[in-house]
Every structure is written in C-alpha cells, then in structure tokens.
Amino acid sequence: MRRPGSWAASPPGSIDPRSRQGRLQNSELPDHRAWLGLPTDLTAESEADLDDIRRLAEAAARRHA
C-alpha cells in the first residue's frame, strides 16, 4: 500500500536508470544509450530554456494585448 503523499512509482533511489540502459537488446524499440552518454552543455541548455520562456511570455502578451 502506498503511503499518503508518496507519488513515486518506486521508492526514491531504489533504481539506477543507467543500470537499465542495455535492456532493449533484441527489441524493435530504439536503444538510447548513445544519447545518454553524450556530454551536456548546461549553459546552452539554460539559454535554450530561457529563450523558450521568453517566446511563451511574448506569445501570451500578444494574446492578451
């Protein structure tokens, strides 16, 4: 039985997502290991997120103008 306020599908920290990377062998589903191992440019990610927020705010302002 799930505890009140516990919304996680599994207990936090019980599953390492990286340990499941090789499970799609012999499957028609794509294997994303190559993508998960790529380095991440956090500055570029942040700038892209801020740009998305700016565009959303501008679109909302145009609708309510």
PDB file of C-alpha atoms in Angstrom:
ATOM      1  CA  MET A   1       0.000   0.000   0.000  1.00  0.00           C
ATOM      2  CA  ARG A   2       1.291   3.435  -0.903  1.00  0.00           C
ATOM      3  CA  ARG A   3       1.919   5.900   1.887  1.00  0.00           C
ATOM      4  CA  PRO A   4      -0.106   9.130   1.762  1.00  0.00           C
ATOM      5  CA  GLY A   5       1.813  11.741  -0.220  1.00  0.00           C
ATOM      6  CA  SER A   6       4.046   9.147  -1.858  1.00  0.00           C
ATOM      7  CA  TRP A   7       3.658   9.618  -5.595  1.00  0.00           C
ATOM      8  CA  ALA A   8       6.815   7.947  -6.871  1.00  0.00           C
ATOM      9  CA  ALA A   9       6.352   4.826  -8.982  1.00  0.00           C
ATOM     10  CA  SER A  10       9.164   3.270  -6.988  1.00  0.00           C
ATOM     11  CA  PRO A  11      10.965   4.313  -3.823  1.00  0.00           C
ATOM     12  CA  PRO A  12      13.432   7.147  -4.491  1.00  0.00           C
ATOM     13  CA  GLY A  13      16.910   5.866  -5.104  1.00  0.00           C
ATOM     14  CA  SER A  14      15.844   2.248  -5.497  1.00  0.00           C
ATOM     15  CA  ILE A  15      16.508   2.063  -9.240  1.00  0.00           C
ATOM     16  CA  ASP A  16      19.541   3.362 -11.090  1.00  0.00           C
ATOM     17  CA  PRO A  17      18.266   4.403 -14.556  1.00  0.00           C
ATOM     18  CA  ARG A  18      21.740   3.919 -16.024  1.00  0.00           C
ATOM     19  CA  SER A  19      21.686   0.256 -14.984  1.00  0.00           C
ATOM     20  CA  ARG A  20      18.728  -0.305 -17.334  1.00  0.00           C
ATOM     21  CA  GLN A  21      20.419   1.084 -20.459  1.00  0.00           C
ATOM     22  CA  GLY A  22      21.119  -2.263 -22.079  1.00  0.00           C
ATOM     23  CA  ARG A  23      17.676  -3.820 -21.615  1.00  0.00           C
ATOM     24  CA  LEU A  24      16.397  -3.161 -25.119  1.00  0.00           C
ATOM     25  CA  GLN A  25      18.581  -5.732 -26.842  1.00  0.00           C
ATOM     26  CA  ASN A  26      16.714  -7.922 -29.345  1.00  0.00           C
ATOM     27  CA  SER A  27      13.876  -5.422 -29.422  1.00  0.00           C
ATOM     28  CA  GLU A  28      12.313  -3.237 -32.078  1.00  0.00           C
ATOM     29  CA  LEU A  29      12.431  -0.281 -29.696  1.00  0.00           C
ATOM     30  CA  PRO A  30      15.322   2.176 -30.084  1.00  0.00           C
ATOM     31  CA  ASP A  31      18.200   1.968 -27.654  1.00  0.00           C
ATOM     32  CA  HIS A  32      19.142   5.405 -26.303  1.00  0.00           C
ATOM     33  CA  ARG A  33      22.490   4.525 -24.692  1.00  0.00           C
ATOM     34  CA  ALA A  34      24.417   6.620 -27.202  1.00  0.00           C
ATOM     35  CA  TRP A  35      22.332   9.700 -26.357  1.00  0.00           C
ATOM     36  CA  LEU A  36      22.518   9.191 -22.595  1.00  0.00           C
ATOM     37  CA  GLY A  37      26.307   9.106 -22.671  1.00  0.00           C
ATOM     38  CA  LEU A  38      26.770  12.393 -24.531  1.00  0.00           C
ATOM     39  CA  PRO A  39      28.225  15.374 -22.659  1.00  0.00           C
ATOM     40  CA  THR A  40      25.740  18.106 -21.791  1.00  0.00           C
ATOM     41  CA  ASP A  41      26.361  21.824 -22.245  1.00  0.00           C
ATOM     42  CA  LEU A  42      24.357  23.195 -19.328  1.00  0.00           C
ATOM     43  CA  THR A  43      24.881  26.797 -20.445  1.00  0.00           C
ATOM     44  CA  ALA A  44      23.354  26.061 -23.849  1.00  0.00           C
ATOM     45  CA  GLU A  45      20.509  24.121 -22.217  1.00  0.00           C
ATOM     46  CA  SER A  46      19.768  27.026 -19.857  1.00  0.00           C
ATOM     47  CA  GLU A  47      19.878  29.570 -22.670  1.00  0.00           C
ATOM     48  CA  ALA A  48      17.507  27.451 -24.761  1.00  0.00           C
ATOM     49  CA  ASP A  49      15.111  27.131 -21.805  1.00  0.00           C
ATOM     50  CA  LEU A  50      15.178  30.891 -21.206  1.00  0.00           C
ATOM     51  CA  ASP A  51      14.563  31.525 -24.899  1.00  0.00           C
ATOM     52  CA  ASP A  52      11.551  29.186 -24.792  1.00  0.00           C
ATOM     53  CA  ILE A  53      10.174  31.002 -21.730  1.00  0.00           C
ATOM     54  CA  ARG A  54      10.693  34.386 -23.410  1.00  0.00           C
ATOM     55  CA  ARG A  55       8.831  33.241 -26.534  1.00  0.00           C
ATOM     56  CA  LEU A  56       5.968  31.834 -24.447  1.00  0.00           C
ATOM     57  CA  ALA A  57       5.680  35.088 -22.468  1.00  0.00           C
ATOM     58  CA  GLU A  58       5.717  37.171 -25.660  1.00  0.00           C
ATOM     59  CA  ALA A  59       3.016  34.991 -27.224  1.00  0.00           C
ATOM     60  CA  ALA A  60       0.855  35.267 -24.089  1.00  0.00           C
ATOM     61  CA  ALA A  61       1.322  39.049 -24.030  1.00  0.00           C
ATOM     62  CA  ARG A  62       0.235  39.307 -27.678  1.00  0.00           C
ATOM     63  CA  ARG A  63      -2.907  37.268 -26.962  1.00  0.00           C
ATOM     64  CA  HIS A  64      -3.891  39.489 -24.033  1.00  0.00           C
ATOM     65  CA  ALA A  65      -2.978  42.802 -25.671  1.00  0.00           C
TER      66      ALA A  65
END
